[in-house]
């Protein structure tokens, strides 16, 4: 059938998390709380890791950028999602949809690489503590983070360009709460073999490659911890690694579930629920898992609050003298 017999799509309609009218307000409140907690937690980590002199180490440098990525990922998705809970017409323009997909891909790919870098950082710190600051130098940290963002940006441009180079000329209803490549390609009236292949290869390469780095790093960490003579020391080290591995397992598990499978096996409704985890839930949990259970961060927060309160106490004292 000739392309001119179709009406080209200029906007899309997002179905959202649920199409039940009774659930719109409760879901709005739930996801608003999630987003506010995500903002507060990640902004807190960014602030503490930036201003506290005792957190100027490679570990907290990578953690600060992970918080920036988590904040960006949630911000690309959550505001539009929250607005759609309150309006009847849940539309998004063609270019707005393309921008959202590109932003999402940039942050999600950057997060995958950043988690691998953090695992490698922990591997060097635990397995080679005497050479830690030599191997993971400040220059290397800046280089690795810069390459992470560059790679994330390149991937976002390539994949989103492939997805939006297709013709969308029939249904414009996206069965999702944001513009994602799988539900978008399901609407295309073109041959989607090329973009599907690009999406699959890119997702499989990024997820599996970074996961191998994470697993190898933590395997060597486990071997080093087992050599620690103190049982209390082993318990403390294993507890820290278990918290990190829990977050990594949830993150990589949802990504593997979402993308590294053929399109024929996809259930879009199930994928929609899984997407909530790595777009909203995991960015909210990461500050807790990676930082707020950490004594260094707790001490930094206490010092920060003390420094903020001290000028106020001085001002209050002068007013009442």
JSON list of C-alpha atoms in Angstrom, two decimals, residues 147-242:
[
{"chain": "A", "resi": 147, "resn": "UNK", "atom": "CA", "xyz": [33.54, 8.79, 28.09]},
{"chain": "A", "resi": 148, "resn": "UNK", "atom": "CA", "xyz": [30.45, 7.43, 29.85]},
{"chain": "A", "resi": 149, "resn": "UNK", "atom": "CA", "xyz": [28.42, 10.51, 28.99]},
{"chain": "A", "resi": 150, "resn": "UNK", "atom": "CA", "xyz": [29.81, 10.61, 25.44]},
{"chain": "A", "resi": 151, "resn": "UNK", "atom": "CA", "xyz": [28.92, 6.96, 24.89]},
{"chain": "A", "resi": 152, "resn": "UNK", "atom": "CA", "xyz": [25.45, 7.46, 26.39]},
{"chain": "A", "resi": 153, "resn": "UNK", "atom": "CA", "xyz": [24.85, 10.44, 24.12]},
{"chain": "A", "resi": 154, "resn": "UNK", "atom": "CA", "xyz": [26.06, 8.57, 21.02]},
{"chain": "A", "resi": 155, "resn": "UNK", "atom": "CA", "xyz": [23.86, 5.58, 21.79]},
{"chain": "A", "resi": 156, "resn": "UNK", "atom": "CA", "xyz": [20.84, 7.81, 22.38]},
{"chain": "A", "resi": 157, "resn": "UNK", "atom": "CA", "xyz": [21.35, 9.57, 19.03]},
{"chain": "A", "resi": 158, "resn": "UNK", "atom": "CA", "xyz": [21.81, 6.35, 17.05]},
{"chain": "A", "resi": 159, "resn": "UNK", "atom": "CA", "xyz": [18.94, 4.36, 18.61]},
{"chain": "A", "resi": 160, "resn": "UNK", "atom": "CA", "xyz": [16.37, 7.19, 18.74]},
{"chain": "A", "resi": 161, "resn": "UNK", "atom": "CA", "xyz": [17.21, 8.16, 15.15]},
{"chain": "A", "resi": 162, "resn": "UNK", "atom": "CA", "xyz": [16.59, 4.57, 14.02]},
{"chain": "A", "resi": 163, "resn": "UNK", "atom": "CA", "xyz": [13.28, 4.39, 15.90]},
{"chain": "A", "resi": 164, "resn": "UNK", "atom": "CA", "xyz": [11.96, 7.72, 14.62]},
{"chain": "A", "resi": 165, "resn": "UNK", "atom": "CA", "xyz": [13.15, 7.18, 11.06]},
{"chain": "A", "resi": 166, "resn": "UNK", "atom": "CA", "xyz": [10.26, 4.70, 10.76]},
{"chain": "A", "resi": 167, "resn": "UNK", "atom": "CA", "xyz": [6.85, 5.75, 9.43]},
{"chain": "A", "resi": 168, "resn": "UNK", "atom": "CA", "xyz": [4.06, 6.04, 11.98]},
{"chain": "A", "resi": 169, "resn": "UNK", "atom": "CA", "xyz": [0.88, 6.31, 10.00]},
{"chain": "A", "resi": 170, "resn": "UNK", "atom": "CA", "xyz": [-1.91, 4.30, 11.65]},
{"chain": "A", "resi": 171, "resn": "UNK", "atom": "CA", "xyz": [-2.45, 3.98, 15.40]},
{"chain": "A", "resi": 172, "resn": "UNK", "atom": "CA", "xyz": [-0.79, 6.59, 17.59]},
{"chain": "A", "resi": 173, "resn": "UNK", "atom": "CA", "xyz": [-1.64, 5.09, 21.01]},
{"chain": "A", "resi": 174, "resn": "UNK", "atom": "CA", "xyz": [1.52, 4.11, 22.90]},
{"chain": "A", "resi": 175, "resn": "UNK", "atom": "CA", "xyz": [0.83, 1.42, 25.48]},
{"chain": "A", "resi": 176, "resn": "UNK", "atom": "CA", "xyz": [3.21, 2.94, 28.03]},
{"chain": "A", "resi": 177, "resn": "UNK", "atom": "CA", "xyz": [3.62, 5.91, 30.39]},
{"chain": "A", "resi": 178, "resn": "UNK", "atom": "CA", "xyz": [6.55, 7.32, 28.41]},
{"chain": "A", "resi": 179, "resn": "UNK", "atom": "CA", "xyz": [7.98, 7.09, 24.89]},
{"chain": "A", "resi": 180, "resn": "UNK", "atom": "CA", "xyz": [9.97, 3.85, 24.79]},
{"chain": "A", "resi": 181, "resn": "UNK", "atom": "CA", "xyz": [11.35, 2.14, 21.72]},
{"chain": "A", "resi": 182, "resn": "UNK", "atom": "CA", "xyz": [9.51, -1.20, 22.05]},
{"chain": "A", "resi": 183, "resn": "UNK", "atom": "CA", "xyz": [5.91, 0.14, 22.18]},
{"chain": "A", "resi": 184, "resn": "UNK", "atom": "CA", "xyz": [6.82, 2.76, 19.58]},
{"chain": "A", "resi": 185, "resn": "UNK", "atom": "CA", "xyz": [8.09, 0.20, 17.08]},
{"chain": "A", "resi": 186, "resn": "UNK", "atom": "CA", "xyz": [4.91, -1.81, 17.64]},
{"chain": "A", "resi": 187, "resn": "UNK", "atom": "CA", "xyz": [3.01, 1.11, 16.07]},
{"chain": "A", "resi": 188, "resn": "UNK", "atom": "CA", "xyz": [5.20, 1.52, 13.00]},
{"chain": "A", "resi": 189, "resn": "UNK", "atom": "CA", "xyz": [3.81, 0.73, 9.56]},
{"chain": "A", "resi": 190, "resn": "UNK", "atom": "CA", "xyz": [7.34, 0.29, 8.15]},
{"chain": "A", "resi": 191, "resn": "UNK", "atom": "CA", "xyz": [9.63, -2.70, 8.21]},
{"chain": "A", "resi": 192, "resn": "UNK", "atom": "CA", "xyz": [11.09, -2.53, 11.72]},
{"chain": "A", "resi": 193, "resn": "UNK", "atom": "CA", "xyz": [13.81, -5.17, 11.28]},
{"chain": "A", "resi": 194, "resn": "UNK", "atom": "CA", "xyz": [16.69, -2.65, 11.26]},
{"chain": "A", "resi": 195, "resn": "UNK", "atom": "CA", "xyz": [15.65, -0.57, 14.31]},
{"chain": "A", "resi": 196, "resn": "UNK", "atom": "CA", "xyz": [14.70, -3.72, 16.24]},
{"chain": "A", "resi": 197, "resn": "UNK", "atom": "CA", "xyz": [18.13, -5.18, 15.49]},
{"chain": "A", "resi": 198, "resn": "UNK", "atom": "CA", "xyz": [19.87, -1.94, 16.54]},
{"chain": "A", "resi": 199, "resn": "UNK", "atom": "CA", "xyz": [17.85, -1.80, 19.78]},
{"chain": "A", "resi": 200, "resn": "UNK", "atom": "CA", "xyz": [18.49, -5.46, 20.58]},
{"chain": "A", "resi": 201, "resn": "UNK", "atom": "CA", "xyz": [22.24, -5.38, 19.80]},
{"chain": "A", "resi": 202, "resn": "UNK", "atom": "CA", "xyz": [22.74, -2.09, 21.67]},
{"chain": "A", "resi": 203, "resn": "UNK", "atom": "CA", "xyz": [20.79, -3.26, 24.75]},
{"chain": "A", "resi": 204, "resn": "UNK", "atom": "CA", "xyz": [22.43, -6.70, 24.81]},
{"chain": "A", "resi": 205, "resn": "UNK", "atom": "CA", "xyz": [25.94, -5.27, 24.38]},
{"chain": "A", "resi": 206, "resn": "UNK", "atom": "CA", "xyz": [25.51, -2.58, 27.04]},
{"chain": "A", "resi": 207, "resn": "UNK", "atom": "CA", "xyz": [23.75, -4.72, 29.64]},
{"chain": "A", "resi": 208, "resn": "UNK", "atom": "CA", "xyz": [25.73, -7.95, 29.22]},
{"chain": "A", "resi": 209, "resn": "UNK", "atom": "CA", "xyz": [29.10, -6.18, 28.83]},
{"chain": "A", "resi": 210, "resn": "UNK", "atom": "CA", "xyz": [28.68, -4.04, 31.93]},
{"chain": "A", "resi": 211, "resn": "UNK", "atom": "CA", "xyz": [27.16, -6.94, 33.88]},
{"chain": "A", "resi": 212, "resn": "UNK", "atom": "CA", "xyz": [30.26, -9.04, 33.20]},
{"chain": "A", "resi": 213, "resn": "UNK", "atom": "CA", "xyz": [32.43, -6.24, 34.63]},
{"chain": "A", "resi": 214, "resn": "UNK", "atom": "CA", "xyz": [30.20, -6.04, 37.71]},
{"chain": "A", "resi": 215, "resn": "UNK", "atom": "CA", "xyz": [30.18, -9.82, 38.28]},
{"chain": "A", "resi": 216, "resn": "UNK", "atom": "CA", "xyz": [33.93, -10.23, 37.79]},
{"chain": "A", "resi": 217, "resn": "UNK", "atom": "CA", "xyz": [34.62, -7.28, 40.11]},
{"chain": "A", "resi": 218, "resn": "UNK", "atom": "CA", "xyz": [32.36, -8.55, 42.88]},
{"chain": "A", "resi": 219, "resn": "UNK", "atom": "CA", "xyz": [33.67, -12.11, 42.48]},
{"chain": "A", "resi": 220, "resn": "UNK", "atom": "CA", "xyz": [37.20, -10.88, 43.13]},
{"chain": "A", "resi": 221, "resn": "UNK", "atom": "CA", "xyz": [35.93, -8.69, 45.97]},
{"chain": "A", "resi": 222, "resn": "UNK", "atom": "CA", "xyz": [34.32, -11.74, 47.57]},
{"chain": "A", "resi": 223, "resn": "UNK", "atom": "CA", "xyz": [37.57, -13.71, 47.30]},
{"chain": "A", "resi": 224, "resn": "UNK", "atom": "CA", "xyz": [39.49, -10.85, 48.95]},
{"chain": "A", "resi": 225, "resn": "UNK", "atom": "CA", "xyz": [36.93, -10.51, 51.75]},
{"chain": "A", "resi": 226, "resn": "UNK", "atom": "CA", "xyz": [37.14, -14.23, 52.51]},
{"chain": "A", "resi": 227, "resn": "UNK", "atom": "CA", "xyz": [40.87, -13.74, 53.16]},
{"chain": "A", "resi": 228, "resn": "UNK", "atom": "CA", "xyz": [40.14, -11.16, 55.91]},
{"chain": "A", "resi": 229, "resn": "UNK", "atom": "CA", "xyz": [41.10, -12.67, 59.26]},
{"chain": "A", "resi": 230, "resn": "UNK", "atom": "CA", "xyz": [38.54, -10.83, 61.41]},
{"chain": "A", "resi": 231, "resn": "UNK", "atom": "CA", "xyz": [35.01, -12.26, 61.31]},
{"chain": "A", "resi": 232, "resn": "UNK", "atom": "CA", "xyz": [33.62, -8.84, 62.19]},
{"chain": "A", "resi": 233, "resn": "UNK", "atom": "CA", "xyz": [35.55, -7.31, 59.28]},
{"chain": "A", "resi": 234, "resn": "UNK", "atom": "CA", "xyz": [34.24, -9.95, 56.88]},
{"chain": "A", "resi": 235, "resn": "UNK", "atom": "CA", "xyz": [30.69, -9.43, 58.08]},
{"chain": "A", "resi": 236, "resn": "UNK", "atom": "CA", "xyz": [30.88, -5.68, 57.64]},
{"chain": "A", "resi": 237, "resn": "UNK", "atom": "CA", "xyz": [32.43, -5.96, 54.17]},
{"chain": "A", "resi": 238, "resn": "UNK", "atom": "CA", "xyz": [29.92, -8.57, 53.00]},
{"chain": "A", "resi": 239, "resn": "UNK", "atom": "CA", "xyz": [27.05, -6.42, 54.30]},
{"chain": "A", "resi": 240, "resn": "UNK", "atom": "CA", "xyz": [28.24, -3.46, 52.22]},
{"chain": "A", "resi": 241, "resn": "UNK", "atom": "CA", "xyz": [28.65, -5.58, 49.09]},
{"chain": "A", "resi": 242, "resn": "UNK", "atom": "CA", "xyz": [25.26, -7.21, 49.64]}
]
